[in-house]
Short mmCIF file of C-alpha atoms in Angstrom, two decimals:
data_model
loop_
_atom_site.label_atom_id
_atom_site.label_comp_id
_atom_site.label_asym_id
_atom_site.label_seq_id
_atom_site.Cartn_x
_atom_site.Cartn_y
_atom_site.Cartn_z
CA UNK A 1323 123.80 103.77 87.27
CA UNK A 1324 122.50 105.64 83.56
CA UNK A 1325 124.85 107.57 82.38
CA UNK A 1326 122.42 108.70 80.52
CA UNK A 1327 120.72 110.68 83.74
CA UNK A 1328 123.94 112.66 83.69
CA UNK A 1329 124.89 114.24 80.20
CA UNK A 1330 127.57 117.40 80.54
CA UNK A 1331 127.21 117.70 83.90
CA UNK A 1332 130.65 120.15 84.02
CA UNK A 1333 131.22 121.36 80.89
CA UNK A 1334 134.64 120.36 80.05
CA UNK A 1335 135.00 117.61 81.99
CA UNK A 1336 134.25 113.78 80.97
CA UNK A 1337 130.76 112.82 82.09
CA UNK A 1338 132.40 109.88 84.47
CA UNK A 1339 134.57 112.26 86.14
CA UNK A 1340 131.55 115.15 86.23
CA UNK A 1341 129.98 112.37 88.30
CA UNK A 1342 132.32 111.27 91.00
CA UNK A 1343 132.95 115.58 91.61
CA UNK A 1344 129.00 115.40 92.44
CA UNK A 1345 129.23 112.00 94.32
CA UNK A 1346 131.87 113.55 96.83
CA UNK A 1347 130.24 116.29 97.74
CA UNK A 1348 128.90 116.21 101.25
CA UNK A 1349 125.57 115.84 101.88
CA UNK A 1350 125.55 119.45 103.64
CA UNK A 1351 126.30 120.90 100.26
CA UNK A 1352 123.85 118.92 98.56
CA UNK A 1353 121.28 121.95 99.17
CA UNK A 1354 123.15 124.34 97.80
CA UNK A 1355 124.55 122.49 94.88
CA UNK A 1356 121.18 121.56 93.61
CA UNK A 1357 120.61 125.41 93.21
CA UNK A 1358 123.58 125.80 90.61
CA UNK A 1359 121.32 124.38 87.89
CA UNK A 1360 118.12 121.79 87.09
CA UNK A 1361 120.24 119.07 85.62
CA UNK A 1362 121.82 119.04 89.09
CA UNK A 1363 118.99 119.43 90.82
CA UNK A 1364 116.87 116.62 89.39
CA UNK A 1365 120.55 114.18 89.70
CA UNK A 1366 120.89 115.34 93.61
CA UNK A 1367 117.01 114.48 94.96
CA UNK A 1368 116.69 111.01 92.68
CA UNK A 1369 117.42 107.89 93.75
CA UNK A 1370 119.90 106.46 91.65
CA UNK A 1371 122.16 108.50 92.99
CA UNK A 1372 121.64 108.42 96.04
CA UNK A 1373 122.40 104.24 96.02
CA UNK A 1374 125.16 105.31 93.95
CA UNK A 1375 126.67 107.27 96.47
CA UNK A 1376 126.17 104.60 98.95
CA UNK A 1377 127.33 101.80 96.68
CA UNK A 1378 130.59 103.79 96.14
CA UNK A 1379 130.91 103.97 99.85
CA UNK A 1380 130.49 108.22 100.19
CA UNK A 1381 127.33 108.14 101.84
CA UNK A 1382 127.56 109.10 106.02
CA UNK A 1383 126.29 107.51 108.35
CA UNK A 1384 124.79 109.94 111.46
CA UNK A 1385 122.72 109.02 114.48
CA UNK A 1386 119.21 110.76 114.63
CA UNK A 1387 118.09 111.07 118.35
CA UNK A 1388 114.88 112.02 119.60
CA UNK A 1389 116.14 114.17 122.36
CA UNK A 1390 114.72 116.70 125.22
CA UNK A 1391 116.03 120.49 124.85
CA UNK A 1392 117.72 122.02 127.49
CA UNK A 1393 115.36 124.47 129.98
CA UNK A 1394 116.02 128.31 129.76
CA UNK A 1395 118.84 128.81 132.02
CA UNK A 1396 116.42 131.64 134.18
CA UNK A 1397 113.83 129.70 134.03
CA UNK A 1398 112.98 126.70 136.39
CA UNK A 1399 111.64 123.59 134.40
CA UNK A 1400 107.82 123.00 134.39
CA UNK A 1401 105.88 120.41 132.86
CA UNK A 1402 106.85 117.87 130.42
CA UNK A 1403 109.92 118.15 128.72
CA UNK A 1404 110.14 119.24 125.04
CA UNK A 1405 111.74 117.19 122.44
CA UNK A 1406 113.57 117.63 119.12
CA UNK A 1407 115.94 115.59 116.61
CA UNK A 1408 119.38 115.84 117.36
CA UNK A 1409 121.64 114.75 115.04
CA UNK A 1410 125.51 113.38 115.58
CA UNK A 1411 127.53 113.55 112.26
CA UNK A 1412 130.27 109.86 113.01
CA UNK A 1413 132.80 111.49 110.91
CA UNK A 1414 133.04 114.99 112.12
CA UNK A 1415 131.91 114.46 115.11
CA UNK A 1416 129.43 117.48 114.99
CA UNK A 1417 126.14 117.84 116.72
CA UNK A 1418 123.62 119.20 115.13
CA UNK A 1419 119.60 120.04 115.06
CA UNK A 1420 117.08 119.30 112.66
CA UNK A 1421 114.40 122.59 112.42
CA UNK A 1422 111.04 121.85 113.80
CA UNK A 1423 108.40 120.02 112.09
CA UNK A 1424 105.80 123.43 110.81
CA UNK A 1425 102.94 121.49 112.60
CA UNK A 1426 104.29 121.03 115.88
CA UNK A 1427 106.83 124.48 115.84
CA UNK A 1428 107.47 124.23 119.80
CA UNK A 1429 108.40 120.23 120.23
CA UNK A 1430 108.04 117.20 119.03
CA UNK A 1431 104.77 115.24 119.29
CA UNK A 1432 105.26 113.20 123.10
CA UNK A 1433 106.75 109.70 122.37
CA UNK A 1434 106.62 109.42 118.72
CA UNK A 1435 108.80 106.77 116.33
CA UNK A 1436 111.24 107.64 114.19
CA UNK A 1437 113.02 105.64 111.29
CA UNK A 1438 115.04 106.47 107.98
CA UNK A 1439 115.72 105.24 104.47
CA UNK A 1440 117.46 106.44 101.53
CA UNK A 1441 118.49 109.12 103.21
CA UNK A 1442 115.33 110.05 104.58
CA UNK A 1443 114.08 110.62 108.14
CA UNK A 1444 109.95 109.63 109.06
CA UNK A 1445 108.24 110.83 112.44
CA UNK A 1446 105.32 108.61 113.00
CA UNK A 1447 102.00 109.13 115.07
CA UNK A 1448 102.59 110.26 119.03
CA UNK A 1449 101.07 112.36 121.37
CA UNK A 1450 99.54 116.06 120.44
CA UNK A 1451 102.52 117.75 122.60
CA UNK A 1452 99.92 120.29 123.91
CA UNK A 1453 96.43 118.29 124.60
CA UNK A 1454 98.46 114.51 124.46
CA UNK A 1455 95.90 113.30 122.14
CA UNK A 1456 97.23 110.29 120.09
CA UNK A 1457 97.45 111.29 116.34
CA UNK A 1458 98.15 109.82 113.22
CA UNK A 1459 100.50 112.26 111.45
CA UNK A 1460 103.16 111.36 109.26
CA UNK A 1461 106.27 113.50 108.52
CA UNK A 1462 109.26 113.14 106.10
CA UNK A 1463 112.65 114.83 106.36
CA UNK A 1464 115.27 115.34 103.47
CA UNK A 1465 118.31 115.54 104.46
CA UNK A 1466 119.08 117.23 100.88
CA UNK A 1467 116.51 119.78 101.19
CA UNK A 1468 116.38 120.14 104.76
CA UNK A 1469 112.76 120.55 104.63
CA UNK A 1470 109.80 118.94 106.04
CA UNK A 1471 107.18 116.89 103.75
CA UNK A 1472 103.68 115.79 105.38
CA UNK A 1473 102.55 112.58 104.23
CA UNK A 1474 99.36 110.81 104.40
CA UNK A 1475 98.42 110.03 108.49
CA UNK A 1476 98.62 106.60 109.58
CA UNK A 1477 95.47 104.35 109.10
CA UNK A 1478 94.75 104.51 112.72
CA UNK A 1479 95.88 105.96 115.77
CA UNK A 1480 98.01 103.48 117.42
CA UNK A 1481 100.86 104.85 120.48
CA UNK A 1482 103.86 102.39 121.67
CA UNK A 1483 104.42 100.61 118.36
CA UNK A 1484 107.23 98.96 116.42
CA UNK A 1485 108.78 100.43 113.18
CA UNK A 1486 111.22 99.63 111.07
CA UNK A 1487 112.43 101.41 107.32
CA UNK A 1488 114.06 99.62 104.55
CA UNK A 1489 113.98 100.05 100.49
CA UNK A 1490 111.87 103.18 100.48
CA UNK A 1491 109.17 101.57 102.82
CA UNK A 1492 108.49 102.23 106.57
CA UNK A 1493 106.67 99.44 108.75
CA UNK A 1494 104.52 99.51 111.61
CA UNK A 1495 103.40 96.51 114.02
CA UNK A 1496 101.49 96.86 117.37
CA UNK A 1497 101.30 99.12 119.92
CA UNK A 1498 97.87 100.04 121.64
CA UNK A 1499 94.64 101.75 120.31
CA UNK A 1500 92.61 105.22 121.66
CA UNK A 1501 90.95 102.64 123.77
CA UNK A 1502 94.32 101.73 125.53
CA UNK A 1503 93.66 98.28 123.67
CA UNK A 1504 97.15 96.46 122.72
CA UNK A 1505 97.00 95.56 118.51
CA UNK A 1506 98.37 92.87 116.32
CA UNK A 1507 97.59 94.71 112.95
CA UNK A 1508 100.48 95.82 110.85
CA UNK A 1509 100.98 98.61 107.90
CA UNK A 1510 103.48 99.16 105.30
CA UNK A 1511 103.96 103.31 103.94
CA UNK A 1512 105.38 103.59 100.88
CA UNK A 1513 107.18 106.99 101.18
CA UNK A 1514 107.40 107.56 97.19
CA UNK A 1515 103.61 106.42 96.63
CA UNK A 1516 102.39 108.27 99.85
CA UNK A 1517 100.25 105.26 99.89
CA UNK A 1518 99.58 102.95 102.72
CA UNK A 1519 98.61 98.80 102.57
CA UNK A 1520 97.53 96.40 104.87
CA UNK A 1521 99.83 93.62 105.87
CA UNK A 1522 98.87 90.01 107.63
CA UNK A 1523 98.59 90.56 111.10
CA UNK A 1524 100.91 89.30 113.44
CA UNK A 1525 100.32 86.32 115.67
CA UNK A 1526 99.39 87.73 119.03
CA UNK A 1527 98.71 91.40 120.48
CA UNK A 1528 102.16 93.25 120.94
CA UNK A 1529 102.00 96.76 123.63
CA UNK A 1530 104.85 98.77 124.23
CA UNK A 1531 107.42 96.60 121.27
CA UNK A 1532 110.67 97.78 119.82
CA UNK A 1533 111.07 96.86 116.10
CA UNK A 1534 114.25 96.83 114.05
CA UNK A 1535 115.29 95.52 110.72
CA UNK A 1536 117.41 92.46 111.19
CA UNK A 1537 118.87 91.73 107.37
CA UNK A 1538 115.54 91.65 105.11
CA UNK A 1539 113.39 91.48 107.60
CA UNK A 1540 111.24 93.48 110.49
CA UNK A 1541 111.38 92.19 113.61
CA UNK A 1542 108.59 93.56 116.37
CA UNK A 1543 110.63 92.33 119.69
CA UNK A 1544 108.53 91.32 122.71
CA UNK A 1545 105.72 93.74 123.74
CA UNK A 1546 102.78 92.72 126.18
CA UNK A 1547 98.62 91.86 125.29
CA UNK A 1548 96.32 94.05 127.04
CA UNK A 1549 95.16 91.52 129.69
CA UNK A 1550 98.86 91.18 130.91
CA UNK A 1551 100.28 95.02 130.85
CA UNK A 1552 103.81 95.30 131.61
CA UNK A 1553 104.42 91.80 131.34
CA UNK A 1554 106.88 91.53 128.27
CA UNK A 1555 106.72 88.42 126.07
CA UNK A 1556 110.39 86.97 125.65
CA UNK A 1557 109.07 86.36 121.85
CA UNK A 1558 109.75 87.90 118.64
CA UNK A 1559 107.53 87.82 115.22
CA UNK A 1560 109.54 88.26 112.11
CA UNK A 1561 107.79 90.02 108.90
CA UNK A 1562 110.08 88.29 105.92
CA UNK A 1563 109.78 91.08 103.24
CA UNK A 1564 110.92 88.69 100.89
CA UNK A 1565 107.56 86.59 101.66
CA UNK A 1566 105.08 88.94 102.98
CA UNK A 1567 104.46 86.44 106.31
CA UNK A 1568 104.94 86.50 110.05
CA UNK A 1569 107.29 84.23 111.41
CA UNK A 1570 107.38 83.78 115.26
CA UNK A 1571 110.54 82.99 116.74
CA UNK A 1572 110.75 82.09 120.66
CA UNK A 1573 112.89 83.60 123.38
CA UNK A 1574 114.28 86.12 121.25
CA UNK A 1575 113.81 88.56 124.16
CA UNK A 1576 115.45 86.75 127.12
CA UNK A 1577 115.14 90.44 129.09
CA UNK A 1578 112.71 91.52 131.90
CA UNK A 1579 112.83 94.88 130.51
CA UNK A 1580 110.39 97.13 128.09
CA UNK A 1581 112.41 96.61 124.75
CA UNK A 1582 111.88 100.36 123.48
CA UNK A 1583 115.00 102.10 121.93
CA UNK A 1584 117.63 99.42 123.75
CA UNK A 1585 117.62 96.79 121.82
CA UNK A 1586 120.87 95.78 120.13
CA UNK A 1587 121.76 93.58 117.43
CA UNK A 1588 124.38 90.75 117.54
CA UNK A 1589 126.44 89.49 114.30
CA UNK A 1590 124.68 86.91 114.28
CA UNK A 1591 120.90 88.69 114.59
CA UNK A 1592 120.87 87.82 118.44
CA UNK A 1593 118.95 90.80 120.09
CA UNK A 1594 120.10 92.30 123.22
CA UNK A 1595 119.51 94.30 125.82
CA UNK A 1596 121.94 97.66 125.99
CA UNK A 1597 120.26 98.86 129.71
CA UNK A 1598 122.17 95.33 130.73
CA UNK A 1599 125.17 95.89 128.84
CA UNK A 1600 127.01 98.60 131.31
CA UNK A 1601 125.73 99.79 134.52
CA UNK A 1602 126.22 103.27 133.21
CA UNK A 1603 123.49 103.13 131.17
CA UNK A 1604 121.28 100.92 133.34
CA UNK A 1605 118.52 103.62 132.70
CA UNK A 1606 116.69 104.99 130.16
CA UNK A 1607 119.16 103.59 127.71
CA UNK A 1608 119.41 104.13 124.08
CA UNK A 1609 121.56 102.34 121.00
CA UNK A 1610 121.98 103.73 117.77
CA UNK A 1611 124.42 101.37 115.55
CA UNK A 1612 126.59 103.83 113.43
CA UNK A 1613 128.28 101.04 111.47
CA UNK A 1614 132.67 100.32 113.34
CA UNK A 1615 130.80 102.24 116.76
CA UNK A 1616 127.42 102.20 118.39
CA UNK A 1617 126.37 105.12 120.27
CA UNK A 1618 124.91 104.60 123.33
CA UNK A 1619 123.08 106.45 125.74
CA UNK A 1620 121.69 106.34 129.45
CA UNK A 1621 122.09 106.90 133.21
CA UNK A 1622 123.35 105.14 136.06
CA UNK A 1623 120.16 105.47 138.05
CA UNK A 1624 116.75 107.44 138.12
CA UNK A 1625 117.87 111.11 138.28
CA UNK A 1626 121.51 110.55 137.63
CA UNK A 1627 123.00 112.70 134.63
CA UNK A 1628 122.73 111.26 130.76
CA UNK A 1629 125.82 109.93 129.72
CA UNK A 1630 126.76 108.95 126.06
CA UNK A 1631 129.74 106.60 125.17
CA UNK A 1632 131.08 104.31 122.09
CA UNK A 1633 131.11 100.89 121.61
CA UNK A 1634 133.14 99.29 119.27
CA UNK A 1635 131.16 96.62 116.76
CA UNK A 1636 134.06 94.49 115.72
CA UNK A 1637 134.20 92.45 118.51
CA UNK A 1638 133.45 88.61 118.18
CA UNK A 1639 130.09 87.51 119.22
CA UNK A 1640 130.13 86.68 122.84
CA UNK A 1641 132.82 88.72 123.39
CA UNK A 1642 131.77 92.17 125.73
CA UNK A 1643 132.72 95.36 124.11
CA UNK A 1644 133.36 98.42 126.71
CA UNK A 1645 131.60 101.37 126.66
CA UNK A 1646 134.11 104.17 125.92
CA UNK A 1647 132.39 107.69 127.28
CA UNK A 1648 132.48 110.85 124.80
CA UNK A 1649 132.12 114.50 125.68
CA UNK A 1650 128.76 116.18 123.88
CA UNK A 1651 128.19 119.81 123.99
CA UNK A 1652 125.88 120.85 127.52
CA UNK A 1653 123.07 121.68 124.72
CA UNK A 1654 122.96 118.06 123.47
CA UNK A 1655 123.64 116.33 126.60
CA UNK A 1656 119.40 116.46 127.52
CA UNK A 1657 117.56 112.78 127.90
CA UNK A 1658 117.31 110.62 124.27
CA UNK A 1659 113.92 108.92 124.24
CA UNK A 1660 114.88 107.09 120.84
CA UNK A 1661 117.29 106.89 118.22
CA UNK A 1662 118.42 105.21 114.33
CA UNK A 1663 120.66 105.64 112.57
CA UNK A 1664 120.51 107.81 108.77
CA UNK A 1665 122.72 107.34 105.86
CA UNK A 1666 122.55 110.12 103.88
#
């Protein structure tokens, strides 16, 4: 990092050491820290130091979970439920909530993606929560601010796609146009730039896929074309950011099951299925790797209360790793459509 970005940061005290008080400071402080003075502003919202933090190892990691809110207690529930990002702090163990998105003040746009990098979180495209119109709106979070940015909309309209976030960049893949038509294009959004770009499209049509980044790549797991709905492809296409091409890779998907929010990762970049990992989470389940622990949530059966447990990541590959269950507060404990996990 440029030392030079950092000149008498605490008067008094060596510029080094002036740096490492900054780097400690949690990221919940971060907003009122960069009130004490420009300098600190402009050091707390750039870059550098944010991979700076990371790279010294005082970044947190927290799970983001697109989750439904509780009903009013005197009310009865009616209608669809409404959704918001929860977030779970790994090291304190505190449950949070992110404010509302100023566009969409009562709930989150119906079944819309979510991602993060550098400490950043992006909602992507969904359903108008009030007429269920597919839209293309694109919406940044910063953790440091805690405010809401809108961003340029998405190209197109496109529901049920993949997307992945790495280096500053979000990615896109799939999913199905207005027309219920399943795609095969693929976008890059450049969160600094605001700008969006083409990318090669992939080598078949891909409804209702999961994507994840697996090392330096985006992987758009399994999905369906539109003359064979719900029948999932056991394939995988690979975008190699490193190359800027596809690269298909076969039986990557060995599970009946729509791949959306329960797909795992293996050590060795084997995907799996976490709705056949435990039959406590057989349905509706979600994985969010934190890192030591995934979080994991899901039900039994169809009706059957949300559960949330641990599983440890250090186990060898092959090996099966028990869900351990943790208590959540009653006002996070509501169905997660979705999940990833934010360093911040």
């Amino acid at each position: 990092m440029n030392q030079n970005e950092f000149t008498e940061l605490v008067p008094g005290l060596p510029e080094d050491i002036a740096l490492e008080c900054l780097t400690r400071l949690h990221y919940s402080t971060h907003g009122v820290a960069s009130r004490v003075c420009r300098r600190w502003c402009r050091i707390l919202q750039s870059k550098a130091f944010y991979y700076h933090r990371k790279q010294t190892g005082f970044t947190h990691k927290a799970a983001c979970l697109v989750q439904a809110l509780p009903s009013p207690v005197e009310s009865k529930p009616t209608g669809q439920p409404r959704y918001a990002i929860s977030v779970f702090d790994l090291v304190s163990g505190i449950w949070d909530r992110v404010d509302p998105i100023p566009k969409y003040p009562d709930g989150l746009p119906m079944f819309c993606q979510i991602a993060t990098t550098e400490g950043k979180l992006i909602v992507m495209g969904g359903w108008n929560p009030v007429s269920w119109d597919p839209i293309k709106d694109v919406s940044v979070y910063d953790f440091m601010t805690r405010r809401w940015n809108q961003c340029k909309d998405m190209p197109e309209a496109r529901s049920f796609f993949a997307m992945g976030a790495a280096g500053g960049k979000v990615f896109i893949a799939g999913g199905h146009d207005e027309s219920k038509n399943a795609l095969s294009s693929a976008w890059v959004f450049d969160i600094s730039s605001n700008e969006w770009t083409e990318l090669p499209r992939m080598s078949e049509e891909r409804d209702e896929c999961e994507g994840v980044i697996i090392g330096s790549d985006f992987c758009v797991v399994s999905g369906y074309d539109t003359e064979n709905q719900g029948r999932f492809k056991s394939s995988a296409e690979l975008y190699e950011l490193s190359t800027g091409q596809w690269r298909r890779v076969e039986d990557a998907w060995r599970s009946s099951q729509c791949p959306r929010a329960c797909v795992g990762v293996g050590k060795n970049g084997n995907l799996t299925c976490w709705a056949e990992s435990d039959p406590n989470v057989k349905v509706g389940a979600c994985g969010v790797d934190l890192g030591d622990r995934t979080l994991v949530a899901g039900s039994a059966y169809q009706g059957a209360p949300h559960g949330f447990f641990f599983v440890e990541n250090n186990k060898k590959e092959g090996q099966n790793s028990k869900l351990t269950k943790i208590n959540v507060p009653d006002e996070f404990s509501g169905f997660v459509q979705s999940g990833c996990c934010v360093e911040i």
